[in-house]
PDB file of C-alpha atoms and ligand atoms in Angstrom:
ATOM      1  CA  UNK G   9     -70.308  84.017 229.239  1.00 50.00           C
ATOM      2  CA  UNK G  10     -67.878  84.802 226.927  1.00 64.00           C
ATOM      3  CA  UNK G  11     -66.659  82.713 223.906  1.00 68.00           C
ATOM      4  CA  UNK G  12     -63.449  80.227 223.869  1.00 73.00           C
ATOM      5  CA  UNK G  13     -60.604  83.542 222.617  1.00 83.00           C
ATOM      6  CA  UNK G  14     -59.713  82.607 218.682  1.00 90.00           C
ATOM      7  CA  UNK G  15     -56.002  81.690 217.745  1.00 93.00           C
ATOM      8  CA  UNK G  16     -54.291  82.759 214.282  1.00 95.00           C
ATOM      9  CA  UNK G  17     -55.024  79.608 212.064  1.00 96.00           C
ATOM     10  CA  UNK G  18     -58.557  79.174 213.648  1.00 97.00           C
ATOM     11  CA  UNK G  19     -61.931  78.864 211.626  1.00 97.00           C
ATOM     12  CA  UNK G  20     -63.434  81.981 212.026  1.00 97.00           C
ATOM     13  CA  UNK G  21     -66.671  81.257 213.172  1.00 97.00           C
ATOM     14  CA  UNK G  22     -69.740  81.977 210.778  1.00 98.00           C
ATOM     15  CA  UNK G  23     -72.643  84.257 212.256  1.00 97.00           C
ATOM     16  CA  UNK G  24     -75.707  86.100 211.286  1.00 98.00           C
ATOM     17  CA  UNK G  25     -76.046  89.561 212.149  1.00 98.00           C
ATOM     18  CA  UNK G  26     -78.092  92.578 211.468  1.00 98.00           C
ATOM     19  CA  UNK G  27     -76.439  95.235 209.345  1.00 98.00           C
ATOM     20  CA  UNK G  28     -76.422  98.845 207.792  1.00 98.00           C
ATOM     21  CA  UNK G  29     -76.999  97.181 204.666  1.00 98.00           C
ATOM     22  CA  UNK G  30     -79.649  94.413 206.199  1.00 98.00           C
ATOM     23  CA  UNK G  31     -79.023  90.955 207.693  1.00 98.00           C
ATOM     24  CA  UNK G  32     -75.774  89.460 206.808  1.00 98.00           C
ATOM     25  CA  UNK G  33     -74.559  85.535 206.964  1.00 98.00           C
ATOM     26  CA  UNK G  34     -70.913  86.513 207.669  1.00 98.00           C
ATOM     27  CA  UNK G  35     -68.989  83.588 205.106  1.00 98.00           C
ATOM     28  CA  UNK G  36     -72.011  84.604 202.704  1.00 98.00           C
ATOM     29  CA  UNK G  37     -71.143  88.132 202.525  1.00 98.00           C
ATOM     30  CA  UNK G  38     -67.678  87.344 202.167  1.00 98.00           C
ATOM     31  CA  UNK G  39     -68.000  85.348 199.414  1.00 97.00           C
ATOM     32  CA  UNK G  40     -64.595  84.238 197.908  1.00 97.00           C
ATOM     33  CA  UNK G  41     -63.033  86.820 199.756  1.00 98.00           C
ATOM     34  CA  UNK G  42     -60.984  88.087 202.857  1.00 98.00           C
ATOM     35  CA  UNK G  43     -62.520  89.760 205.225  1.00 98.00           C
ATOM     36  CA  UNK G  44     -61.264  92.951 208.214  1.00 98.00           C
ATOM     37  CA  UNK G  45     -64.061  92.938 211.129  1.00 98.00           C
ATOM     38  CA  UNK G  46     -63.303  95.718 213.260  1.00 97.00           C
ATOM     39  CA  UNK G  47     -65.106  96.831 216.230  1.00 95.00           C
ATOM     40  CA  UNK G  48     -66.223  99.543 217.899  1.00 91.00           C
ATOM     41  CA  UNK G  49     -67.658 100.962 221.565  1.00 90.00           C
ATOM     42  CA  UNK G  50     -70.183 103.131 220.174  1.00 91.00           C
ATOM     43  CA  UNK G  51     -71.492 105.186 217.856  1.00 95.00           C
ATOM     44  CA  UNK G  52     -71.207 108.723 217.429  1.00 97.00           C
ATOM     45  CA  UNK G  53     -68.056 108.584 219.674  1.00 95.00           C
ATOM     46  CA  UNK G  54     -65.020 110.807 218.520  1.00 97.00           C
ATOM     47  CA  UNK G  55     -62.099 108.661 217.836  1.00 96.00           C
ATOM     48  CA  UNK G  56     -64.791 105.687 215.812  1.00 97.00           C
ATOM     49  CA  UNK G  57     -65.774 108.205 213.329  1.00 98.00           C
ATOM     50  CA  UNK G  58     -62.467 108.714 212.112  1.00 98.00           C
ATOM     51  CA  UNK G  59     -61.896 105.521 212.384  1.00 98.00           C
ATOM     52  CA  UNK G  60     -64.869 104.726 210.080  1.00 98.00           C
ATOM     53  CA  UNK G  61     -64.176 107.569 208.293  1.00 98.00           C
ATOM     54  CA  UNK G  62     -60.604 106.207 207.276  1.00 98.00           C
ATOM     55  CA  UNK G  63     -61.322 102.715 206.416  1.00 98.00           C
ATOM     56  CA  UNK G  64     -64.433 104.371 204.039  1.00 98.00           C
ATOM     57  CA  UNK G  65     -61.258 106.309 202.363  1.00 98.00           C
ATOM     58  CA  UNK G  66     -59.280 103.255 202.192  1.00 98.00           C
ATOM     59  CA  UNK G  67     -61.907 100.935 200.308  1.00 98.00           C
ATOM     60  CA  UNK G  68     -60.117 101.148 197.157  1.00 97.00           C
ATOM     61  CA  UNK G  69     -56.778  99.890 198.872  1.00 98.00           C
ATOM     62  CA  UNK G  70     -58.712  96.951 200.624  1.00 98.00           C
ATOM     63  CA  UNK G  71     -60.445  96.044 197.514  1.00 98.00           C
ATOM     64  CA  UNK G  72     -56.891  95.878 195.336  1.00 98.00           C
ATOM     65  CA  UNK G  73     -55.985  93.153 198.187  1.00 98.00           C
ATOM     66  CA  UNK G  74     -59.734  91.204 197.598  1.00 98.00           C
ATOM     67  CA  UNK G  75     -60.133  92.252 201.600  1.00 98.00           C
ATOM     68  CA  UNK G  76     -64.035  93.190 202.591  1.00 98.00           C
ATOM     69  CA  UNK G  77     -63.795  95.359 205.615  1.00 98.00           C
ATOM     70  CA  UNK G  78     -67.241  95.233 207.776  1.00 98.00           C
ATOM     71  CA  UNK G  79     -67.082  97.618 211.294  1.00 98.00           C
ATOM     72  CA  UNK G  80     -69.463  96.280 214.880  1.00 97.00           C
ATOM     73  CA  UNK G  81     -70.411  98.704 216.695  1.00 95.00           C
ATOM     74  CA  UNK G  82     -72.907  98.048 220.061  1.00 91.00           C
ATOM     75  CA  UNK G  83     -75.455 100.075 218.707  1.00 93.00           C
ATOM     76  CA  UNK G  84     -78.699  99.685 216.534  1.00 97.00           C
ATOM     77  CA  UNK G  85     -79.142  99.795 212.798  1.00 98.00           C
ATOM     78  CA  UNK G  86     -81.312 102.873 213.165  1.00 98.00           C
ATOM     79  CA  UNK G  87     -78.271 104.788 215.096  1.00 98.00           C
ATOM     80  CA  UNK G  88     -75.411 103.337 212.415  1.00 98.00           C
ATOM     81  CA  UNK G  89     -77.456 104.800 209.928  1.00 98.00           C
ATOM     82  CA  UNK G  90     -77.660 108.119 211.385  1.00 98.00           C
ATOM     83  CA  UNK G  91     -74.094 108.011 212.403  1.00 98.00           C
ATOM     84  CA  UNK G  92     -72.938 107.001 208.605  1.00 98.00           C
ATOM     85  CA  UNK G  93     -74.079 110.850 207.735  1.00 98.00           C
ATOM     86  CA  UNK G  94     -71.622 112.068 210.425  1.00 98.00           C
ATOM     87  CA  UNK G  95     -68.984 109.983 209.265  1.00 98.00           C
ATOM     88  CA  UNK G  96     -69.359 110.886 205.566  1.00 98.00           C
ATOM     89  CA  UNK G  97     -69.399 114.029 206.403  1.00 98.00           C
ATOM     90  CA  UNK G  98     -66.620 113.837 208.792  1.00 98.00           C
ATOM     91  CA  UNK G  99     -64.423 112.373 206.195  1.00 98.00           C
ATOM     92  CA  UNK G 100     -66.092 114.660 202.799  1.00 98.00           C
ATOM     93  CA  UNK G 101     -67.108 111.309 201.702  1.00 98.00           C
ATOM     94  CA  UNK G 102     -69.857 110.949 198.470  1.00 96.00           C
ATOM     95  CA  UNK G 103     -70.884 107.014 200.024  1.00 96.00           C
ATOM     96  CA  UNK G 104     -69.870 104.865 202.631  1.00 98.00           C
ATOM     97  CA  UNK G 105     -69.648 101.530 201.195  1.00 96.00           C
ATOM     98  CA  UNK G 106     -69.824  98.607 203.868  1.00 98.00           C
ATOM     99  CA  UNK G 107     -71.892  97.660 206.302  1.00 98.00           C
ATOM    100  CA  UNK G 108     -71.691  98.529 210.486  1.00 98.00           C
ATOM    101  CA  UNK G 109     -72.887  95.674 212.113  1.00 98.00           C
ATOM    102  CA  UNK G 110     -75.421  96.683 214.766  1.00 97.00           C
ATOM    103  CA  UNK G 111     -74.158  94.326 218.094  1.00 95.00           C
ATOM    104  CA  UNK G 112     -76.846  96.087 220.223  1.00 92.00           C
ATOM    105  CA  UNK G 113     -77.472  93.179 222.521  1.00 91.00           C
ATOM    106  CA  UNK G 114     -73.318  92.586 222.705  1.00 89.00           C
ATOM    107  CA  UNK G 115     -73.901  89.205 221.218  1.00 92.00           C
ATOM    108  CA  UNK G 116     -70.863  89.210 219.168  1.00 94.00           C
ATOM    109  CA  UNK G 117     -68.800  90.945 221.159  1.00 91.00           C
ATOM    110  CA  UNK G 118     -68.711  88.412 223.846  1.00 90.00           C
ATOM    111  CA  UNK G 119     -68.821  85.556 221.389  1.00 92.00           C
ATOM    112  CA  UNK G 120     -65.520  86.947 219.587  1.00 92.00           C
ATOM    113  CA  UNK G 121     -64.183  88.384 223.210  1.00 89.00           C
ATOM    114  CA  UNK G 122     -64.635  91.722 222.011  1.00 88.00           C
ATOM    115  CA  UNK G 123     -65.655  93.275 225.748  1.00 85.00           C
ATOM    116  CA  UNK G 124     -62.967  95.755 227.550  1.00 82.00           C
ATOM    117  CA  UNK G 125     -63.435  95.572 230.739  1.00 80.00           C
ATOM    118  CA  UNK G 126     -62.172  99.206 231.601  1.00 80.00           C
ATOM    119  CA  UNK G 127     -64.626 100.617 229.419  1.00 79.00           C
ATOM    120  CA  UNK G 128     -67.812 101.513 230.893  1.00 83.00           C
ATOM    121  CA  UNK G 129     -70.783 103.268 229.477  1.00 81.00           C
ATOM    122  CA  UNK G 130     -72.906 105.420 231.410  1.00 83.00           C
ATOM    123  CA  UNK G 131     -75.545 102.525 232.008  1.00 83.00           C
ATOM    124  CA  UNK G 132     -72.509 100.441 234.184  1.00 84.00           C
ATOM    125  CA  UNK G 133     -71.908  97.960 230.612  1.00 82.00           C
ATOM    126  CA  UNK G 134     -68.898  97.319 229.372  1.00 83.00           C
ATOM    127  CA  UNK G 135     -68.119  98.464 225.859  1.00 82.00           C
ATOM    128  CA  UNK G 136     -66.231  96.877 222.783  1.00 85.00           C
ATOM    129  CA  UNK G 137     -62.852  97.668 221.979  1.00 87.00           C
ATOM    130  CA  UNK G 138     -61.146  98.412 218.817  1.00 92.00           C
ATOM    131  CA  UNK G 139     -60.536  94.806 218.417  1.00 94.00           C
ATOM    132  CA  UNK G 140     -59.679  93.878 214.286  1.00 97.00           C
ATOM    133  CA  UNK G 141     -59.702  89.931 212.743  1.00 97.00           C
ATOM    134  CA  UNK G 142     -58.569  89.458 209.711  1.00 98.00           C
ATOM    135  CA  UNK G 143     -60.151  86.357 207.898  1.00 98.00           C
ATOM    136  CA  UNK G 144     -58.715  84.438 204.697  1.00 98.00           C
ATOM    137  CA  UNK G 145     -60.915  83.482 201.783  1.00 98.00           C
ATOM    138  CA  UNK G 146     -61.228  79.649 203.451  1.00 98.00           C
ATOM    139  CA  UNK G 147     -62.435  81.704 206.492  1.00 98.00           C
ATOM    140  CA  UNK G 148     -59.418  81.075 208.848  1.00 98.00           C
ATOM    141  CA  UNK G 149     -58.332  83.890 211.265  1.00 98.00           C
ATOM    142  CA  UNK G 150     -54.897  85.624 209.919  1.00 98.00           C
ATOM    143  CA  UNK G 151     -54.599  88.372 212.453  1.00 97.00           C
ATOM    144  CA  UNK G 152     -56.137  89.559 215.455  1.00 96.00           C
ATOM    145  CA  UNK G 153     -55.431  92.927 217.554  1.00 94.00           C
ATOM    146  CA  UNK G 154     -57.088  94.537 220.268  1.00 92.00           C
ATOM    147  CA  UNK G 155     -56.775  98.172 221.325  1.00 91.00           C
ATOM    148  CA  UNK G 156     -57.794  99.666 223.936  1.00 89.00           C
ATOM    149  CA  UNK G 157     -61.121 102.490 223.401  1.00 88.00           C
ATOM    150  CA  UNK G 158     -58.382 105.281 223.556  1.00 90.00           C
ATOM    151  CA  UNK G 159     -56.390 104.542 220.961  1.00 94.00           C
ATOM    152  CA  UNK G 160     -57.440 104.441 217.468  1.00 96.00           C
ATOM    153  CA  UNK G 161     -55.888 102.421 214.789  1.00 97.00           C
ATOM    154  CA  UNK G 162     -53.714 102.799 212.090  1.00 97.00           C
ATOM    155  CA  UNK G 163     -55.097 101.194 209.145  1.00 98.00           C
ATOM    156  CA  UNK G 164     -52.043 101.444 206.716  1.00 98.00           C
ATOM    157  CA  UNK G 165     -50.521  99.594 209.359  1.00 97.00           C
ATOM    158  CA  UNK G 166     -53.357  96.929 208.705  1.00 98.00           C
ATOM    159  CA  UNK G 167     -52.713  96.771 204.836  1.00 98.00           C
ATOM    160  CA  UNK G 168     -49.189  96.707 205.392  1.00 98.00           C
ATOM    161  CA  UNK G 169     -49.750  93.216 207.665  1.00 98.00           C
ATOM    162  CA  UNK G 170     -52.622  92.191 204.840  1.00 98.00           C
ATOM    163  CA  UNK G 171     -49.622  92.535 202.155  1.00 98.00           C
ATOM    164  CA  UNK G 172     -47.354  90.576 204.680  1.00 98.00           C
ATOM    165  CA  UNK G 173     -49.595  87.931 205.107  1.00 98.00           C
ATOM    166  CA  UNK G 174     -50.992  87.839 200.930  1.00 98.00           C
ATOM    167  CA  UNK G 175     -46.873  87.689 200.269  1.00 98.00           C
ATOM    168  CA  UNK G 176     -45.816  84.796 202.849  1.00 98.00           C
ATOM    169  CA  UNK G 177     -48.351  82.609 202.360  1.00 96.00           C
ATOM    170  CA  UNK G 178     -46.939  82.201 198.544  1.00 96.00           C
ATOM    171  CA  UNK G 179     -43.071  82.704 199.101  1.00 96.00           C
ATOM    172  CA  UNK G 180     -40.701  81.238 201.652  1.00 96.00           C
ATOM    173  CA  UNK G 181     -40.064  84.595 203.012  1.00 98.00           C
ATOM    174  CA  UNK G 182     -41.221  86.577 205.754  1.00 98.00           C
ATOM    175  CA  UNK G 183     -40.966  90.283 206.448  1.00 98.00           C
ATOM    176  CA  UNK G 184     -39.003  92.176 208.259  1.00 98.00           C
ATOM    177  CA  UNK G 185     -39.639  95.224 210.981  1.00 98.00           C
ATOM    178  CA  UNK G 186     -41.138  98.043 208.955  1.00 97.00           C
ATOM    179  CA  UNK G 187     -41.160  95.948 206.268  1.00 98.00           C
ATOM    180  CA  UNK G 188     -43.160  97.331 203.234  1.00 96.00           C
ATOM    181  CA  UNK G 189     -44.773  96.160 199.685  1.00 96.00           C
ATOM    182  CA  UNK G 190     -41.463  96.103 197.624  1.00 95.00           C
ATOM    183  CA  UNK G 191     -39.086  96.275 200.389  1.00 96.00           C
ATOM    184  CA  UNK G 192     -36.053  93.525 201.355  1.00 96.00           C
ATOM    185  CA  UNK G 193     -37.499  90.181 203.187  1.00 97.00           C
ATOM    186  CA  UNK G 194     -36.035  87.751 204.787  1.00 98.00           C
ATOM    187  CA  UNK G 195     -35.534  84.283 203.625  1.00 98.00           C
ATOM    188  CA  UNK G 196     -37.468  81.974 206.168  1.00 97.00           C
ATOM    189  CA  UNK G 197     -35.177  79.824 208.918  1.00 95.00           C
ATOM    190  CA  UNK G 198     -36.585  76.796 207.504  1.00 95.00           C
ATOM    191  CA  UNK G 199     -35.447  76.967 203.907  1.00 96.00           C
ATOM    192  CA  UNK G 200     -32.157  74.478 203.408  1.00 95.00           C
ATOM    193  CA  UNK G 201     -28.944  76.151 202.310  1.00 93.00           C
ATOM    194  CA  UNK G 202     -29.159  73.904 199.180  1.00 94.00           C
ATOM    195  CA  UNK G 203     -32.696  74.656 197.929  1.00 95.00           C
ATOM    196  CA  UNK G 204     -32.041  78.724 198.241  1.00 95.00           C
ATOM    197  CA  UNK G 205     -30.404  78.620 194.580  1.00 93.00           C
ATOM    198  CA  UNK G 206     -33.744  77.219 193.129  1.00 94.00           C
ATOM    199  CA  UNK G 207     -36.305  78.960 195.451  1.00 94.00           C
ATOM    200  CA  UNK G 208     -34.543  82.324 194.741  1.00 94.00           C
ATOM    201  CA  UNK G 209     -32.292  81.809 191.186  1.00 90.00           C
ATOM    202  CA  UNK G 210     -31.339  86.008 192.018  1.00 84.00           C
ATOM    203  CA  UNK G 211     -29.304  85.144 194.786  1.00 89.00           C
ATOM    204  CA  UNK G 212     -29.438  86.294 198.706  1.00 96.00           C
ATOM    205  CA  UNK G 213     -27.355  88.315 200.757  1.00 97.00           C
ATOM    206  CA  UNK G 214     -26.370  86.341 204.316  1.00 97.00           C
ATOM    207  CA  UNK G 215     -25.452  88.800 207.221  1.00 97.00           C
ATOM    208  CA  UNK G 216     -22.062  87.947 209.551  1.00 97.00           C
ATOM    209  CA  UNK G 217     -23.218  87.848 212.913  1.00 98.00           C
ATOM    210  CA  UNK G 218     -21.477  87.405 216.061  1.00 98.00           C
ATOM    211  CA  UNK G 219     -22.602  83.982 216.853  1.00 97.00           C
ATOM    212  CA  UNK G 220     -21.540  82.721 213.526  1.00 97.00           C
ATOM    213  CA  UNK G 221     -24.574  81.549 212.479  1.00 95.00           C
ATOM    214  CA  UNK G 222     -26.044  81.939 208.889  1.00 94.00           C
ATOM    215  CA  UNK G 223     -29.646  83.300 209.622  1.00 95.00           C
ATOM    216  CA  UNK G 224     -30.001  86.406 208.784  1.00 97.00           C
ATOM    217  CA  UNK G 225     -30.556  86.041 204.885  1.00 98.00           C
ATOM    218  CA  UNK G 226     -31.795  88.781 203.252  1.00 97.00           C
ATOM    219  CA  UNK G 227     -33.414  88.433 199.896  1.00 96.00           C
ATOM    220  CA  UNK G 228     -35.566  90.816 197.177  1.00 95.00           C
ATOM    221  CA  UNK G 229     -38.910  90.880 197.365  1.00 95.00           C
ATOM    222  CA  UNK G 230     -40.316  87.685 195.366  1.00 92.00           C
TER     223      UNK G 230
HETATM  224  C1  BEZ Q  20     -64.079 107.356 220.905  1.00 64.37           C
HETATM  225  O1  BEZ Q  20     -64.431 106.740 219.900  1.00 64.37           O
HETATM  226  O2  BEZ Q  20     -63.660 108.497 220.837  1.00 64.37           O
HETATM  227  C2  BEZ Q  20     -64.144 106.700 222.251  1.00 64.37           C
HETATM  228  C3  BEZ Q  20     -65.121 105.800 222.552  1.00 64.37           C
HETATM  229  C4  BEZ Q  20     -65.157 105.220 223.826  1.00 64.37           C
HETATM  230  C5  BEZ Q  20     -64.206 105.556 224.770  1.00 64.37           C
HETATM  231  C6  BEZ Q  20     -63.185 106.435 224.437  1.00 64.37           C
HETATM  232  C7  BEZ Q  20     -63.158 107.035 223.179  1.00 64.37           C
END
């Protein structure tokens, strides 16, 4: 049976898992944090190692946002840990610093609808795919993906959304296509015309449009 799917703006539920790093309470380990979970179909598959290997690279990134990233994978501690070797040195890297969890018995992945159900191992199961939550410091789901096994994810793309998200939930903007740290935003639909002055004393640009209608406002990034 698998687990009612999670909407943006949902508690993330708290769970205890065995780890690379030992057993974990998930909002424990978080502490005051936010949190990336990503997941995985297996271990010492091509496309997960440099998928490891890149979010390893990228700690220093996450941890300038106050984001924790922890990886599931639907294999056991004792593989993770020889897999970590492969991935460090895969990626030339001196330490890999966060924890795999080890989803051996797919508990997780059905409880967080994790399972792909065109991805079968050799033993007839279905594997994991790349599916990523991203969880706020008062533990409420932000973002979810999923990807298929194939494809492996971008992960700038992920810190560009975590910036996104860090920047709207502060300022009455949101962010455009492409949209990166520094770049124009847009002012949201549901600031008035006569509170714009005070919310942003720099002024905004409105586009013309066709239909007339004031929008499209375009403002620096707060
Ligand atoms: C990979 O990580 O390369 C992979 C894993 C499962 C299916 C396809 C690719």
């Amino acid at each position: 049976m698998s687990g009612k799917a999670l909407n943006i703006g949902d508690q993330f539920p708290n769970f205890t898992a065995e780890t690379s790093e030992g057993r974990i309470d998930f909002y424990d380990w978080m502490q005051d944090s936010w949190a990336i979970l990503f997941s995985h179909p297996a271990d010492f598959t091509p496309v997960c190692t440099t998928e490891l290997s890149r979010v390893a690279a990228l700690i220093p990134e996450f941890q300038k946002r106050g984001v924790k990233p922890i990886a599931l994978s639907c294999d056991t501690v004792k593989s993770h840990k020889g897999w970590i070797e492969d991935i460090k040195s895969f990626g030339k890297l001196s330490s890999f610093d966060y924890p795999i969890i080890a989803d051996d018995k797919r508990e997780l992945a059905l409880k967080f609808n994790m399972l792909d159900k065109d991805e079968i191992n050799a033993e007839g199961i279905p594997l994991t795919c790349r599916a990523v939550f991203v969880v706020d410091d008062k533990k409420k789901l932000r973002l979810s993906i999923l990807y298929p096994a194939t494809t492996g994810r971008n992960f700038d793309e992920i810190l560009r959304v975590i910036d996104s998200l860090q920047l709207t939930q502060t300022k009455s903007v949101a962010t455009p296509a492409d949209w990166k740290q520094g770049g124009k935003c847009m002012v949201l639909p549901t600031v008035k015309a006569e509170d714009v002055p005070k919310l942003f004393p720099d002024g905004i640009e409105t586009i013309e449009l066709p239909s007339g209608k004031s929008y499209l406002r375009i403002t620096p990034q707060p």
